[in-house]
Amino acid sequence: MEGIYRFSFGPWNIHEGADPFGPAVRRSMKLSEKLDLYKKLGFDGVQFHDDDAVPDMNNLSPGQIIDQAKQLRNILDDHGLAAEFVAPRLWEDERTIDGGYTSNDKACRDYALDRSKRAIDIANALGIDLLVLWLAREGTYIRESKDSKLAVERLTGSINQMLLYDSKIRICIEPKPNEPMDHAFIPTAGHAVALAQLCIDPDRVGVNIESAHAILAGLDPSDEMGFALAFNKLWTVHLNDQNGLKFDQDKSFASVDIRRAFNQVRILDKYGYGNKGEWVGLDVKAMRSQKFDVSTKHLTNSRKNFLKLLELSRSLDEEKVEELIAGRDYEELDNLILSHLLA
Ligand code: GLO
Ligand code: MG
């Protein structure tokens, strides 16, 4: 079964270019300006942090948060856009300096859970059932600062509370091995899938594979996708690219390694990604050097690269591939793939 592709990104993917060593270099765009761009860039879906959807939500009551999210839903409808997921942004608050769900401080853990419930309320108001957890600070700067068994229990306990809070919500874990922490507790798809099995409703806990995060873990992103697919848990993806083991680069999809990108498209298409409504999310960042009026090209280029690789995937001589696999002539298989990509 072939895939069906609709593309999404988050408002944070159009950004001002600040990095840890220098300030913003482009003016910021209001959410309304960004929403006006989505369709023009070829995108139909919007991924949201909870406070992208409802700014300043820590100072609003649960009722006010829901009202604002409902207003946003109307705005999305007017633009012909759909929300894809909501992700609680737990890494910026002073109460999550040392993590949220795995913080050593109970008051901080309570805050993280409460904020996650508000994010679920926002998802409901936007008419969607997907909550993404990028577990940014759920890890350690030094090994001795947290108990890793307890951390897993605390993560499970928090996710269980979310599953109980809303009987429809699906929780999608976005694994990443490091950054901002030295070591993250859920670094790979395998960890995320295993964590799901510990939860009270494993069928409602899935995975978001980000290409760069897999590469940072020293893994092939298409293998991470295949692993999640085998468990029916690949509920969204964050496609991008990454030049080796350094800071998380969020480069345009396929811009570093075309073959690695090809294999991601190929496995998605082979297993009918998108047929159950999954989106192709692009978690890409413009280079800091990019001027304002050309600061969305990373998005259009990533989407274009995906579609070109899809054509290449569909035009690969699969019979020849099978024949070479049967003959164990992997040198010729290697050459076939390279010739196809270079043609
Ligand atoms: C950072 C993550 C981040 C998340 C986003 C959604 O490394 O990739 O961009 O995907 O915050 O939770
Ligand atoms: Mg991501």
Coordinates of C-alpha atoms and ligand atoms in Angstrom, one line a residue:
M1 CA 0.0 0.0 0.0
E2 CA 1.4 3.4 -1.0
G3 CA 1.4 6.3 1.4
I4 CA -0.7 9.5 1.3
Y5 CA 1.2 12.6 2.1
R6 CA 0.0 15.8 3.8
F7 CA 2.7 18.1 5.2
S8 CA 2.9 20.0 8.5
F9 CA 5.3 22.1 10.5
G10 CA 5.2 24.1 13.7
P11 CA 5.3 27.9 14.1
W12 CA 8.8 27.5 15.7
N13 CA 10.1 26.4 12.3
I14 CA 9.8 30.0 11.0
H15 CA 12.1 31.7 13.5
E16 CA 14.4 34.7 14.1
G17 CA 17.7 32.9 13.9
A18 CA 18.9 33.4 17.5
D19 CA 21.4 30.7 18.7
P20 CA 23.3 30.2 22.0
F21 CA 26.0 32.5 20.7
G22 CA 24.1 35.4 19.2
P23 CA 20.8 37.2 19.1
A24 CA 17.9 37.2 16.6
V25 CA 18.9 38.2 13.1
R26 CA 15.4 38.4 11.5
R27 CA 12.3 40.1 12.7
S28 CA 9.7 37.9 14.3
M29 CA 6.5 37.0 12.5
K30 CA 3.2 36.9 14.4
L31 CA 1.3 33.6 14.4
S32 CA -1.3 35.1 12.1
E33 CA 1.4 36.0 9.5
K34 CA 2.7 32.5 9.7
L35 CA -0.7 30.9 9.3
D36 CA -1.2 33.0 6.1
L37 CA 1.9 31.4 4.7
Y38 CA 1.2 27.7 5.3
K39 CA -0.9 27.0 2.2
K40 CA 1.3 29.1 0.0
L41 CA 4.3 27.0 1.1
G42 CA 2.4 23.7 0.4
F43 CA 1.4 22.8 4.0
D44 CA -2.0 21.9 5.3
G45 CA -1.2 21.0 9.0
V46 CA 0.0 23.0 12.0
Q47 CA 1.9 21.5 14.9
F48 CA 1.6 23.4 18.1
H49 CA 3.4 23.8 21.3
D50 CA 0.6 24.5 23.9
D51 CA 1.8 28.1 24.3
D52 CA 2.0 28.6 20.5
A53 CA -1.7 27.9 20.5
V54 CA -2.5 29.8 23.8
P55 CA 0.3 32.3 24.6
D56 CA 0.8 33.2 28.3
M57 CA -1.2 30.2 29.3
N58 CA 0.4 29.9 32.8
N59 CA -1.5 33.1 33.7
L60 CA -4.9 31.9 32.4
S61 CA -7.5 29.7 34.0
P62 CA -8.3 26.3 32.4
G63 CA -11.6 27.8 31.1
Q64 CA -9.8 30.8 29.5
I65 CA -7.3 28.4 27.9
I66 CA -10.0 26.4 26.3
D67 CA -11.8 29.5 25.1
Q68 CA -8.7 30.8 23.4
A69 CA -7.9 27.4 21.8
K70 CA -11.5 27.3 20.4
Q71 CA -10.9 30.8 18.8
L72 CA -7.7 29.4 17.3
R73 CA -9.6 26.5 15.8
N74 CA -11.9 29.0 14.0
I75 CA -8.9 30.8 12.7
L76 CA -7.4 27.5 11.4
D77 CA -10.8 26.6 9.8
D78 CA -10.8 30.0 8.0
H79 CA -7.4 29.2 6.6
G80 CA -8.4 25.7 5.6
L81 CA -5.7 24.4 7.9
A82 CA -5.8 21.5 10.4
A83 CA -4.0 21.2 13.7
E84 CA -1.9 18.0 13.9
F85 CA -0.7 17.8 17.5
V86 CA -0.1 19.8 20.7
A87 CA 3.1 19.5 22.6
P88 CA 3.4 20.8 26.2
R89 CA 6.5 23.2 26.2
L90 CA 7.9 22.0 29.5
W91 CA 11.5 23.1 29.0
E92 CA 11.4 26.9 29.5
D93 CA 9.6 27.4 32.8
E94 CA 11.8 28.0 35.9
R95 CA 9.9 25.0 37.5
T96 CA 11.3 22.7 34.8
I97 CA 15.0 23.7 35.1
D98 CA 15.8 20.2 36.2
G99 CA 13.1 18.4 34.2
G100 CA 9.3 18.1 34.5
Y101 CA 8.0 14.6 35.1
T102 CA 11.3 13.4 36.4
S103 CA 12.2 16.5 38.5
N104 CA 13.4 15.6 42.0
D105 CA 11.0 18.3 43.3
K106 CA 7.4 17.2 43.7
A107 CA 6.0 20.7 43.2
C108 CA 7.8 20.8 39.9
R109 CA 6.5 17.4 38.8
D110 CA 3.0 18.5 39.7
Y111 CA 3.4 21.6 37.6
A112 CA 4.6 19.5 34.6
L113 CA 1.5 17.2 34.9
D114 CA -0.9 20.1 35.3
R115 CA 0.6 21.8 32.3
S116 CA 0.3 18.6 30.3
K117 CA -3.4 18.4 31.2
R118 CA -3.9 22.0 30.0
A119 CA -2.2 20.9 26.7
I120 CA -4.7 18.0 26.4
D121 CA -7.5 20.6 26.9
I122 CA -6.0 22.6 24.0
A123 CA -5.8 19.5 21.8
N124 CA -9.5 18.8 22.5
A125 CA -10.5 22.3 21.8
L126 CA -8.6 22.1 18.5
G127 CA -10.4 18.9 17.7
I128 CA -7.4 16.6 17.8
D129 CA -6.3 13.6 19.9
L130 CA -2.5 13.7 19.7
L131 CA -0.2 15.0 22.3
V132 CA 3.6 15.0 21.5
L133 CA 6.0 14.7 24.4
W134 CA 9.5 15.8 23.4
L135 CA 11.1 14.9 26.8
A136 CA 13.6 17.8 26.6
R137 CA 14.8 18.0 30.2
E138 CA 13.9 14.5 31.3
G139 CA 17.4 13.4 31.8
T140 CA 20.6 14.4 33.7
Y141 CA 23.6 16.7 33.5
I142 CA 25.4 14.4 35.9
R143 CA 24.5 10.7 36.3
E144 CA 24.2 10.9 40.1
S145 CA 21.6 13.6 40.2
K146 CA 18.6 11.3 39.4
D147 CA 17.7 7.7 39.9
S148 CA 17.1 6.3 36.3
K149 CA 14.7 3.5 37.5
L150 CA 12.7 6.0 39.4
A151 CA 12.7 8.3 36.4
V152 CA 11.1 5.7 34.2
E153 CA 8.5 5.1 36.9
R154 CA 7.8 8.8 37.1
L155 CA 7.5 9.1 33.4
T156 CA 5.1 6.1 33.3
G157 CA 3.1 7.5 36.2
S158 CA 2.8 10.9 34.5
I159 CA 1.7 9.4 31.2
N160 CA -0.8 7.2 33.0
Q161 CA -2.3 10.3 34.6
M162 CA -2.7 11.9 31.1
L163 CA -4.3 8.7 29.7
L164 CA -6.7 8.7 32.7
Y165 CA -7.4 12.4 32.3
D166 CA -8.7 11.9 28.8
S167 CA -9.9 8.6 27.5
K168 CA -9.3 9.5 23.9
I169 CA -5.9 11.2 24.0
R170 CA -2.9 9.5 22.3
I171 CA 0.5 10.3 23.7
C172 CA 3.3 10.4 21.2
I173 CA 6.9 10.3 22.5
E174 CA 9.6 12.1 20.5
P175 CA 12.9 10.4 21.6
K176 CA 16.2 12.3 21.5
P177 CA 19.4 11.1 23.1
N178 CA 20.9 14.4 24.3
E179 CA 20.6 18.2 24.1
P180 CA 19.6 20.1 26.2
M181 CA 20.6 17.3 28.7
D182 CA 23.8 15.3 28.7
H183 CA 21.8 12.1 28.8
A184 CA 18.1 11.7 28.1
F185 CA 16.1 8.9 29.7
I186 CA 14.2 8.1 26.5
P187 CA 16.8 8.4 23.8
T188 CA 15.5 6.1 21.1
A189 CA 12.3 4.6 19.6
G190 CA 13.1 1.3 21.4
H191 CA 13.0 3.1 24.8
A192 CA 9.7 4.9 23.8
V193 CA 8.0 1.7 22.7
A194 CA 9.2 -0.1 25.9
L195 CA 7.8 2.8 28.0
A196 CA 4.5 2.4 26.2
Q197 CA 4.3 -1.2 27.3
L198 CA 4.6 -0.1 31.0
C199 CA 1.6 2.3 30.7
I200 CA -2.0 1.5 31.5
D201 CA -3.1 1.7 27.9
P202 CA -0.1 0.8 25.7
D203 CA -2.2 1.2 22.5
R204 CA -2.5 5.0 23.2
V205 CA 1.3 5.6 23.6
G206 CA 3.3 5.9 20.3
V207 CA 6.3 7.5 18.8
N208 CA 7.4 10.6 16.7
I209 CA 10.7 9.8 15.0
E210 CA 12.9 12.8 14.2
S211 CA 15.6 12.1 11.7
A212 CA 18.2 14.3 13.4
H213 CA 17.5 12.7 16.8
A214 CA 18.0 9.2 15.5
I215 CA 21.3 10.3 13.8
L216 CA 22.4 11.9 17.1
A217 CA 21.8 8.5 18.8
G218 CA 24.1 6.9 16.1
L219 CA 21.1 5.2 14.5
D220 CA 19.6 5.2 11.0
P221 CA 16.3 7.1 11.0
S222 CA 14.7 4.7 8.6
D223 CA 15.4 1.8 11.0
E224 CA 13.9 3.8 13.9
M225 CA 10.8 4.3 11.7
G226 CA 10.7 0.6 10.8
F227 CA 10.9 -0.3 14.5
A228 CA 8.0 2.0 15.4
L229 CA 6.0 0.8 12.3
A230 CA 6.4 -2.8 13.5
F231 CA 4.5 -1.8 16.7
N232 CA 1.9 0.3 14.8
K233 CA 3.3 3.2 16.8
L234 CA 4.7 5.6 14.1
W235 CA 2.1 8.3 14.6
T236 CA 4.1 11.3 13.2
V237 CA 7.6 12.1 12.0
H238 CA 9.9 15.0 12.2
L239 CA 11.9 14.9 9.1
N240 CA 15.1 16.9 8.8
D241 CA 18.8 16.2 8.4
Q242 CA 21.9 16.3 10.6
N243 CA 25.6 16.5 9.8
G244 CA 27.1 14.0 12.2
L245 CA 27.3 14.0 16.0
K246 CA 27.1 17.6 17.0
F247 CA 24.4 20.0 18.2
D248 CA 20.9 19.3 16.8
Q249 CA 21.0 21.0 13.5
D250 CA 17.4 20.6 12.1
K251 CA 18.8 21.0 8.5
S252 CA 16.5 20.8 5.5
F253 CA 15.4 17.2 4.8
A254 CA 17.9 15.4 2.6
S255 CA 20.4 18.2 2.6
V256 CA 23.2 16.1 4.1
D257 CA 22.6 12.6 3.1
I258 CA 20.3 11.9 0.1
R259 CA 20.5 8.2 0.5
R260 CA 19.6 8.3 4.2
A261 CA 16.6 10.5 3.3
F262 CA 15.6 8.2 0.4
N263 CA 15.5 5.3 2.8
Q264 CA 13.2 7.2 5.2
V265 CA 10.8 8.0 2.3
R266 CA 11.0 4.5 1.1
I267 CA 10.0 2.8 4.3
L268 CA 7.2 5.3 4.9
D269 CA 5.8 4.7 1.4
K270 CA 6.3 0.9 1.6
Y271 CA 4.1 0.7 4.7
G272 CA 1.4 3.1 3.6
Y273 CA 2.3 6.0 6.0
G274 CA -0.4 8.6 6.0
N275 CA -3.3 6.2 5.3
K276 CA -4.4 6.4 8.9
G277 CA -4.2 10.2 8.8
E278 CA -0.5 10.5 9.9
W279 CA 1.2 13.7 8.7
V280 CA 4.7 14.3 7.3
G281 CA 6.0 16.8 9.8
L282 CA 9.1 18.8 8.9
D283 CA 11.1 20.0 12.0
V284 CA 13.6 22.1 10.0
K285 CA 15.3 25.4 10.8
A286 CA 16.5 28.1 8.4
M287 CA 20.2 28.8 8.5
R288 CA 21.0 31.8 10.6
S289 CA 22.5 33.6 7.6
Q290 CA 19.2 33.6 5.7
K291 CA 17.6 37.0 5.2
F292 CA 14.0 37.6 6.3
D293 CA 12.3 37.5 2.9
V294 CA 13.9 34.1 2.0
S295 CA 13.6 32.5 5.5
T296 CA 11.0 29.9 4.6
K297 CA 12.9 28.1 1.8
H298 CA 14.0 25.4 4.2
L299 CA 10.4 24.3 4.4
T300 CA 9.5 24.4 0.7
N301 CA 12.9 22.7 -0.2
S302 CA 12.4 20.0 2.4
R303 CA 8.9 19.2 1.1
K304 CA 10.1 19.3 -2.5
N305 CA 13.0 16.9 -1.6
F306 CA 10.5 14.5 0.0
L307 CA 8.4 14.5 -3.1
K308 CA 11.4 14.0 -5.4
L309 CA 12.6 11.1 -3.3
L310 CA 9.1 9.6 -3.3
E311 CA 9.3 9.6 -7.1
L312 CA 12.7 7.9 -6.9
S313 CA 11.4 5.4 -4.4
R314 CA 8.4 4.5 -6.6
S315 CA 10.5 4.2 -9.7
L316 CA 13.2 1.9 -8.2
D317 CA 13.3 -1.5 -10.0
E318 CA 12.0 -3.5 -7.0
E319 CA 12.2 -6.8 -9.0
K320 CA 15.9 -6.2 -9.5
V321 CA 16.3 -5.4 -5.8
E322 CA 14.6 -8.7 -4.9
E323 CA 16.8 -10.6 -7.4
L324 CA 20.0 -9.0 -6.0
I325 CA 18.9 -9.8 -2.4
A326 CA 18.2 -13.4 -3.4
G327 CA 21.6 -13.7 -5.0
R328 CA 23.2 -11.9 -2.0
D329 CA 24.9 -9.6 -4.4
Y330 CA 24.9 -6.6 -2.1
E331 CA 27.7 -4.8 -4.0
E332 CA 25.4 -4.7 -7.0
L333 CA 22.5 -3.7 -4.9
D334 CA 24.6 -0.8 -3.5
N335 CA 25.4 0.2 -7.0
L336 CA 21.8 -0.1 -8.2
I337 CA 20.7 2.3 -5.4
L338 CA 23.5 4.8 -6.1
S339 CA 22.9 4.7 -9.8
H340 CA 19.2 5.3 -9.3
L341 CA 19.9 8.3 -7.0
L342 CA 22.6 9.7 -9.2
A343 CA 20.6 9.4 -12.5
Ligands
GLO1 C1 13.9 19.5 19.6 C2 12.7 19.0 19.2 C3 11.6 20.0 19.2 C4 10.2 19.3 19.2 C5 9.1 20.3 19.4 C6 7.8 19.6 19.5 O1 15.0 19.0 19.5 O2 12.8 18.4 17.9 O3 11.6 20.8 18.0 O4 10.0 18.5 18.1 O5 9.3 21.1 20.5 O6 7.6 19.0 20.7
MG2 MG 11.3 17.6 16.7

